Coordinates of C-alpha atoms in Angstrom, one line a residue:
M255 CA 78.6 36.3 -20.2
S256 CA 78.3 36.7 -16.4
K257 CA 75.6 35.0 -14.3
A258 CA 74.7 38.5 -13.0
F259 CA 74.0 39.8 -16.5
L260 CA 71.8 36.8 -17.3
S261 CA 69.8 37.4 -14.1
V262 CA 69.2 41.0 -15.1
L263 CA 68.3 40.1 -18.6
F264 CA 65.7 37.4 -17.8
F265 CA 64.2 39.0 -14.6
P266 CA 61.8 41.3 -16.5
F267 CA 60.7 38.4 -18.6
I268 CA 59.9 36.4 -15.5
I269 CA 57.9 39.3 -14.0
F270 CA 56.0 39.7 -17.3
S271 CA 55.2 36.0 -17.6
A272 CA 54.0 35.8 -14.0
C273 CA 51.6 38.7 -14.5
K274 CA 50.1 37.5 -17.8
T275 CA 46.4 36.5 -17.5
I276 CA 45.5 33.0 -18.5
N277 CA 42.0 32.7 -19.9
I278 CA 40.5 29.4 -18.9
P279 CA 37.3 28.5 -21.0
E280 CA 34.2 28.6 -18.8
E281 CA 32.7 25.1 -18.4
K282 CA 29.1 24.9 -19.7
Q283 CA 26.5 22.4 -18.7
E284 CA 23.9 21.0 -21.1
I285 CA 20.5 19.4 -20.7
S286 CA 18.4 18.0 -23.5
L287 CA 14.6 17.8 -23.5
I288 CA 12.1 16.5 -26.1
F289 CA 8.3 17.1 -26.0
A290 CA 5.6 14.9 -27.6
G291 CA 1.8 15.1 -27.5
D292 CA -1.0 12.9 -26.4
L293 CA -0.4 9.2 -25.8
M294 CA -3.8 7.7 -26.4
A295 CA -5.3 4.2 -26.7
H296 CA -8.3 3.8 -28.9
K297 CA -9.5 0.3 -29.8
P298 CA -7.2 -0.1 -32.8
N299 CA -4.2 0.8 -30.6
F300 CA -4.9 -1.5 -27.6
N301 CA -6.0 -4.4 -29.9
M302 CA -2.4 -4.7 -31.2
K303 CA -0.6 -7.9 -30.2
N304 CA 2.8 -6.2 -29.8
Y305 CA 2.9 -2.6 -28.4
S306 CA 6.6 -2.3 -28.9
L307 CA 6.0 -2.0 -32.7
I308 CA 4.4 1.4 -32.0
W309 CA 7.7 2.9 -30.9
E310 CA 10.4 1.2 -33.0
D311 CA 11.0 4.2 -35.3
I312 CA 11.2 7.0 -32.8
S313 CA 12.8 5.2 -29.8
P314 CA 16.4 5.8 -31.1
L315 CA 15.6 9.5 -31.0
V316 CA 13.6 9.8 -27.9
S317 CA 16.0 7.8 -25.8
T318 CA 18.9 10.1 -26.6
Y319 CA 17.3 13.0 -24.7
D320 CA 17.8 13.4 -21.0
F321 CA 14.1 14.1 -20.4
S322 CA 11.4 13.0 -22.9
F323 CA 7.9 14.2 -22.2
A324 CA 4.4 12.8 -23.1
N325 CA 0.8 13.1 -21.9
I326 CA -0.9 9.8 -20.9
E327 CA -4.5 10.5 -21.9
A328 CA -6.4 7.8 -20.0
P329 CA -6.6 6.2 -16.6
V330 CA -4.3 3.2 -16.0
Y331 CA -6.5 0.8 -14.2
E332 CA -5.8 -2.9 -14.3
D333 CA -9.1 -4.0 -12.6
L334 CA -11.2 -2.7 -15.6
P335 CA -10.8 -3.8 -19.2
Y336 CA -9.3 -1.6 -21.9
S337 CA -11.8 1.0 -23.0
S338 CA -11.9 3.5 -25.8
F339 CA -13.8 6.8 -26.3
P340 CA -15.7 8.3 -24.5
N341 CA -14.5 6.6 -21.3
F342 CA -10.9 5.6 -21.7
N343 CA -8.9 3.1 -19.8
M344 CA -5.6 1.3 -20.4
H345 CA -3.4 -1.2 -18.6
G346 CA 0.1 -0.5 -17.5
E347 CA 1.7 -2.6 -20.3
Y348 CA 0.6 0.0 -22.8
P349 CA 2.4 3.1 -21.5
E350 CA 5.2 1.0 -20.2
H351 CA 6.2 0.3 -23.8
A352 CA 6.5 4.0 -24.2
I353 CA 8.8 4.1 -21.2
K354 CA 10.9 1.3 -22.7
A355 CA 11.1 3.4 -25.8
G356 CA 12.7 6.2 -23.8
F357 CA 9.9 8.5 -22.5
N358 CA 10.5 9.3 -18.9
V359 CA 8.4 12.3 -17.9
F360 CA 4.6 12.2 -18.1
S361 CA 1.5 14.3 -17.4
L362 CA -1.3 12.2 -16.0
V363 CA -3.9 14.9 -15.9
N364 CA -6.3 15.8 -18.7
N365 CA -10.0 15.7 -19.6
H366 CA -10.1 11.9 -19.4
T367 CA -8.3 11.6 -16.0
N368 CA -11.5 10.8 -14.1
D369 CA -13.1 8.6 -16.8
Q370 CA -13.1 5.7 -14.4
G371 CA -13.9 7.7 -11.3
L372 CA -11.8 8.2 -8.2
E373 CA -10.8 4.5 -8.1
G374 CA -9.4 4.8 -11.6
M375 CA -7.5 7.9 -10.6
M376 CA -6.0 6.4 -7.5
A377 CA -5.1 3.2 -9.5
T378 CA -3.3 5.4 -12.0
L379 CA -1.4 7.2 -9.2
S380 CA -0.5 3.9 -7.6
W381 CA 0.8 2.6 -10.9
A382 CA 2.9 5.7 -11.5
E383 CA 4.3 5.7 -7.9
K384 CA 5.5 2.1 -8.4
I385 CA 7.2 3.0 -11.6
E386 CA 8.9 6.0 -10.0
E387 CA 10.0 3.9 -7.0
H388 CA 11.4 1.2 -9.2
S389 CA 13.4 3.7 -11.3
K390 CA 14.8 5.8 -8.4
N391 CA 18.2 4.2 -8.6
A392 CA 18.2 3.8 -12.3
E393 CA 20.2 5.9 -14.7
R394 CA 17.0 7.0 -16.4
K395 CA 14.5 8.0 -13.7
I396 CA 10.8 8.2 -14.4
Y397 CA 8.6 11.1 -13.3
F398 CA 4.8 11.7 -13.3
S399 CA 2.7 14.8 -12.3
G400 CA -0.9 15.7 -12.2
I401 CA -2.8 13.4 -9.7
N402 CA -2.6 14.0 -6.0
S403 CA -3.1 11.5 -3.2
K404 CA -4.0 14.2 -0.7
K405 CA -7.4 15.8 -1.4
G406 CA -7.5 19.6 -1.6
S407 CA -3.7 19.9 -1.7
D408 CA -2.0 22.8 -3.4
I409 CA -0.7 22.5 -7.0
T410 CA 1.8 19.7 -6.8
F411 CA 5.0 19.2 -8.9
K412 CA 8.1 17.1 -9.3
I413 CA 11.8 18.0 -9.2
L414 CA 13.8 16.6 -12.0
E415 CA 17.6 16.5 -11.5
K416 CA 20.4 15.4 -13.9
N417 CA 23.8 16.6 -15.0
G418 CA 23.9 19.4 -12.5
W419 CA 20.4 20.7 -13.5
K420 CA 17.4 21.2 -11.4
I421 CA 14.0 21.4 -13.2
I422 CA 10.5 21.9 -11.8
F423 CA 7.8 20.0 -13.7
C424 CA 4.1 20.6 -13.0
A425 CA 1.2 19.1 -15.0
V426 CA -2.3 20.7 -14.8
T427 CA -5.6 20.5 -16.6
E428 CA -8.2 23.2 -17.3
I429 CA -10.8 20.8 -18.6
L430 CA -12.7 17.6 -17.4
N431 CA -15.4 15.7 -19.2
R432 CA -17.2 15.4 -15.8
P433 CA -16.8 17.8 -12.9
T434 CA -15.7 15.3 -10.3
F435 CA -12.7 14.7 -8.0
K436 CA -11.1 18.0 -8.9
D437 CA -9.5 18.1 -5.5
S438 CA -7.5 15.0 -6.2
M439 CA -5.7 16.5 -9.3
N440 CA -4.0 19.6 -10.5
F441 CA -7.1 21.3 -11.8
V442 CA -6.9 24.9 -12.9
S443 CA -10.0 26.7 -14.2
Y444 CA -9.6 28.9 -17.3
S445 CA -11.9 31.5 -15.7
K446 CA -10.5 34.9 -14.8
K447 CA -10.1 34.0 -11.2
G448 CA -8.6 30.6 -12.0
R449 CA -6.0 32.2 -14.2
E450 CA -5.1 34.8 -11.6
N451 CA -4.8 32.1 -8.9
F452 CA -2.6 29.9 -11.1
I453 CA -0.2 32.8 -11.8
Q454 CA 0.2 33.4 -8.1
S455 CA 0.8 29.7 -7.5
I456 CA 3.4 29.7 -10.2
K457 CA 5.2 32.6 -8.6
I458 CA 5.2 30.9 -5.2
I459 CA 6.5 27.6 -6.6
R460 CA 9.3 29.3 -8.4
E461 CA 10.3 31.5 -5.4
E462 CA 10.3 28.6 -3.0
N463 CA 12.1 26.1 -5.2
P464 CA 15.2 27.6 -6.8
A465 CA 15.7 25.8 -10.1
D466 CA 17.3 26.2 -13.5
L467 CA 14.1 25.6 -15.4
F468 CA 10.3 25.5 -14.7
I469 CA 8.3 23.4 -17.1
V470 CA 4.5 23.4 -17.0
S471 CA 2.1 21.1 -18.9
I472 CA -1.4 22.4 -19.5
H473 CA -4.2 20.3 -20.9
T474 CA -6.3 23.2 -22.3
D475 CA -9.9 24.2 -22.2
E476 CA -10.1 24.8 -25.9
P477 CA -12.0 23.5 -28.9
E478 CA -10.5 20.3 -30.4
Y479 CA -9.1 20.2 -33.9
V480 CA -8.8 24.0 -34.2
A481 CA -5.3 25.4 -35.1
E482 CA -5.9 29.1 -34.3
I483 CA -4.8 30.5 -31.0
D484 CA -7.1 32.7 -29.1
V485 CA -5.7 36.2 -28.4
L486 CA -6.6 36.1 -24.7
R487 CA -5.0 32.7 -24.3
R488 CA -1.8 33.8 -25.9
K489 CA -1.7 36.8 -23.5
Y490 CA -2.3 34.5 -20.6
Y491 CA 0.6 32.2 -21.6
H492 CA 3.0 35.2 -21.8
Q493 CA 1.9 36.2 -18.3
L494 CA 2.8 32.7 -17.1
L495 CA 6.3 33.1 -18.6
E496 CA 6.7 36.5 -17.1
N497 CA 6.0 34.9 -13.7
G498 CA 8.5 32.1 -13.7
I499 CA 7.7 29.5 -16.4
D500 CA 10.4 28.7 -19.0
I501 CA 8.7 26.0 -21.0
L502 CA 4.9 25.9 -21.5
W503 CA 3.9 22.6 -23.0
T504 CA 0.2 22.5 -23.9
N505 CA -2.1 19.9 -25.4
H506 CA -5.8 18.9 -26.1
P507 CA -6.7 20.0 -29.7
H508 CA -5.2 16.7 -31.0
I509 CA -3.6 18.4 -34.0
P510 CA -0.2 20.0 -34.5
R511 CA -0.2 23.7 -33.7
E512 CA 2.3 26.4 -33.6
K513 CA 5.2 26.9 -31.2
E514 CA 6.7 30.3 -30.1
F515 CA 10.2 30.9 -28.9
I516 CA 10.9 33.9 -26.7
G517 CA 14.2 35.5 -27.2
N518 CA 16.3 38.0 -25.1
G519 CA 16.9 41.0 -27.2
A520 CA 19.9 42.1 -25.1
T521 CA 21.8 38.7 -25.5
G522 CA 20.3 37.6 -28.8
R523 CA 19.5 34.2 -27.3
L524 CA 16.4 32.2 -27.1
E525 CA 15.3 31.5 -23.5
K526 CA 11.7 30.3 -23.4
V527 CA 9.2 28.5 -25.5
I528 CA 5.4 28.0 -25.7
I529 CA 4.2 24.8 -27.4
Y530 CA 0.6 25.5 -28.3
G531 CA -0.1 21.8 -29.1
N532 CA 2.0 18.9 -30.5
G533 CA -0.9 16.8 -31.7
N534 CA -1.4 13.1 -31.0
L535 CA 1.8 11.1 -30.3
I536 CA -0.2 8.0 -31.0
S537 CA -4.0 7.4 -31.3
G538 CA -6.6 5.7 -33.4
Q539 CA -8.4 8.9 -34.4
R540 CA -7.2 8.7 -38.0
W541 CA -8.5 5.1 -38.3
E542 CA -9.7 5.7 -41.8
P543 CA -7.4 8.0 -43.7
D544 CA -9.0 10.1 -46.5
F545 CA -6.7 9.0 -49.3
K546 CA -8.8 10.8 -51.9
N547 CA -8.6 14.1 -49.9
P548 CA -5.4 14.2 -47.8
E549 CA -6.2 17.8 -46.8
N550 CA -9.3 16.7 -44.8
P551 CA -8.7 18.6 -41.5
R552 CA -9.7 15.5 -39.6
D553 CA -6.7 13.7 -40.9
D554 CA -4.5 16.2 -39.0
T555 CA -5.1 14.0 -36.0
G556 CA -2.7 11.4 -37.4
D557 CA 0.3 13.7 -37.6
S558 CA 2.3 15.6 -35.0
Y559 CA 5.7 16.7 -34.0
L560 CA 8.4 16.2 -31.4
L561 CA 10.2 19.3 -30.3
G562 CA 13.8 18.8 -29.1
L563 CA 15.6 21.4 -27.1
K564 CA 19.2 21.7 -25.8
Y565 CA 19.6 24.1 -23.0
V566 CA 23.0 25.4 -21.9
K567 CA 24.1 27.2 -18.7
S568 CA 27.3 28.3 -16.9
D569 CA 28.3 30.0 -13.7
T570 CA 28.0 33.4 -15.4
E571 CA 25.1 32.7 -17.9
K572 CA 21.6 31.7 -17.1
P573 CA 20.0 28.9 -19.1
Y574 CA 19.4 29.5 -22.8
I575 CA 18.3 27.4 -25.8
E576 CA 21.4 26.6 -27.8
E577 CA 19.7 24.3 -30.2
H578 CA 16.1 23.3 -31.1
K579 CA 14.9 20.8 -33.7
T580 CA 11.4 19.7 -34.8
F581 CA 10.8 16.1 -35.8
F582 CA 7.5 15.5 -37.7
I583 CA 5.9 12.1 -37.1
T584 CA 2.8 10.3 -38.5
T585 CA 0.6 7.3 -37.5
Y586 CA 0.8 4.6 -40.2
I587 CA -1.6 1.7 -40.4
T588 CA 0.3 -1.4 -41.5
P589 CA -1.2 -4.2 -43.7
R590 CA -1.8 -6.1 -40.4
W591 CA -3.7 -3.0 -39.1
D592 CA -1.1 -2.2 -36.5
F593 CA -1.1 1.6 -35.7
V594 CA 2.6 2.6 -35.5
I595 CA 4.6 5.8 -35.4
K596 CA 6.7 6.6 -38.4
N597 CA 9.0 9.6 -39.1
L598 CA 7.2 11.9 -41.5
D599 CA 10.1 12.2 -43.9
D600 CA 11.3 11.4 -47.4
E601 CA 13.0 8.2 -46.3
F602 CA 9.6 6.7 -45.1
I603 CA 7.9 7.8 -48.3
K604 CA 10.7 6.1 -50.3
R605 CA 10.2 2.9 -48.3
L606 CA 6.5 2.9 -49.1
N607 CA 7.2 3.4 -52.8
D608 CA 9.9 0.7 -52.8
T609 CA 7.3 -1.8 -51.5
G610 CA 4.7 -0.8 -54.0
N611 CA 2.5 0.9 -51.4
T612 CA 1.8 3.9 -53.6
T613 CA -1.6 4.7 -52.1
W614 CA 0.0 5.4 -48.7
S615 CA 3.2 7.0 -50.2
K616 CA 1.1 9.6 -52.1
Y617 CA -1.0 10.3 -49.0
I618 CA 2.0 10.6 -46.7
Q619 CA 3.8 12.9 -49.2
H620 CA 0.8 15.2 -49.1
R621 CA 0.5 15.0 -45.4
K622 CA 4.2 15.8 -45.0
S623 CA 3.7 19.0 -47.0
I624 CA 0.8 20.0 -44.9
T625 CA 2.3 19.3 -41.5
E626 CA 5.6 20.9 -42.3
K627 CA 3.7 24.2 -42.6
T628 CA 3.1 24.2 -38.8
K629 CA 3.9 27.7 -37.7
E630 CA 7.0 28.5 -35.7
T631 CA 7.7 32.1 -34.5
I632 CA 10.3 34.0 -32.4
T633 CA 9.3 36.9 -30.2
W634 CA 12.1 39.1 -29.0
Q635 CA 11.8 40.9 -25.7

């Protein structure tokens, strides 16, 4: 067979092969986030000898997420002693054990922010800035939002960056136990004018700071220990989402409340979420569990949840929620009267039974069935 014939035979194949389209899978980028509730220190909490015990059970989970969020509900002021309700105060060692456990993004602003006056607020800010500075070259950076060093400044925020993601984080409060030093924190009134002004602030922040996600923490001006969501508040939250927020993480009622995912009807993907209240991450509010009546609403203060989210994006797709998981937790009082966080699951109940602690195991079994009924909805748009 001649060389000329072979050239004619294979030439069309070469042309066809050269024109064939090769589909290269588009590279996707992921970021993982987990949201907890109120990090509090009542007397039973700060009287513990070893604060690391609080976090042992959930640290393996929390530390696996890129950004793990919690609300520090007290000033951090070393010059004053620890103090419980109604005027809280803690020392740095207490929240620093939460940082060691894996939490790395915090709201500093809530109704107790000014419990120790302006000095307490500035001491808290100074502590937070030192932690941030110390972590700036670390693999796991630490971020805080809510208190401002410059009086009368606009709403302030932090930029979180990791794995090719840029995230705006802003913490605000609608409520204070005393109406002082508002101009040194991110205070947003829940009045009609306050809501309108905040919506405009959100729009400006988003427009001036291109980012993949915008996360806002709101400590809400709502009744405590109430699970129902006011219709006006729900409408307001949706307006905030429409104007640039992707994740609205709210707290104050101290009990686990519903969460609402917002889906894109055109793509069939979940894109945004409203957390109406995680409950207490750790506290001493359930210092005397009602073992005879586990359904006592006050006992809700001892249970809460962590919400884990995995967002995905690519060059052609805007961020969407690829995975979400809810992890229910509970505050358990050990025989030594240490208040520690435990996973609210069958494994913990089994351990209690195996050690003969049937009073607690029956109580936790009941509390598990109650807490797992926390509402979760999806709204498609």
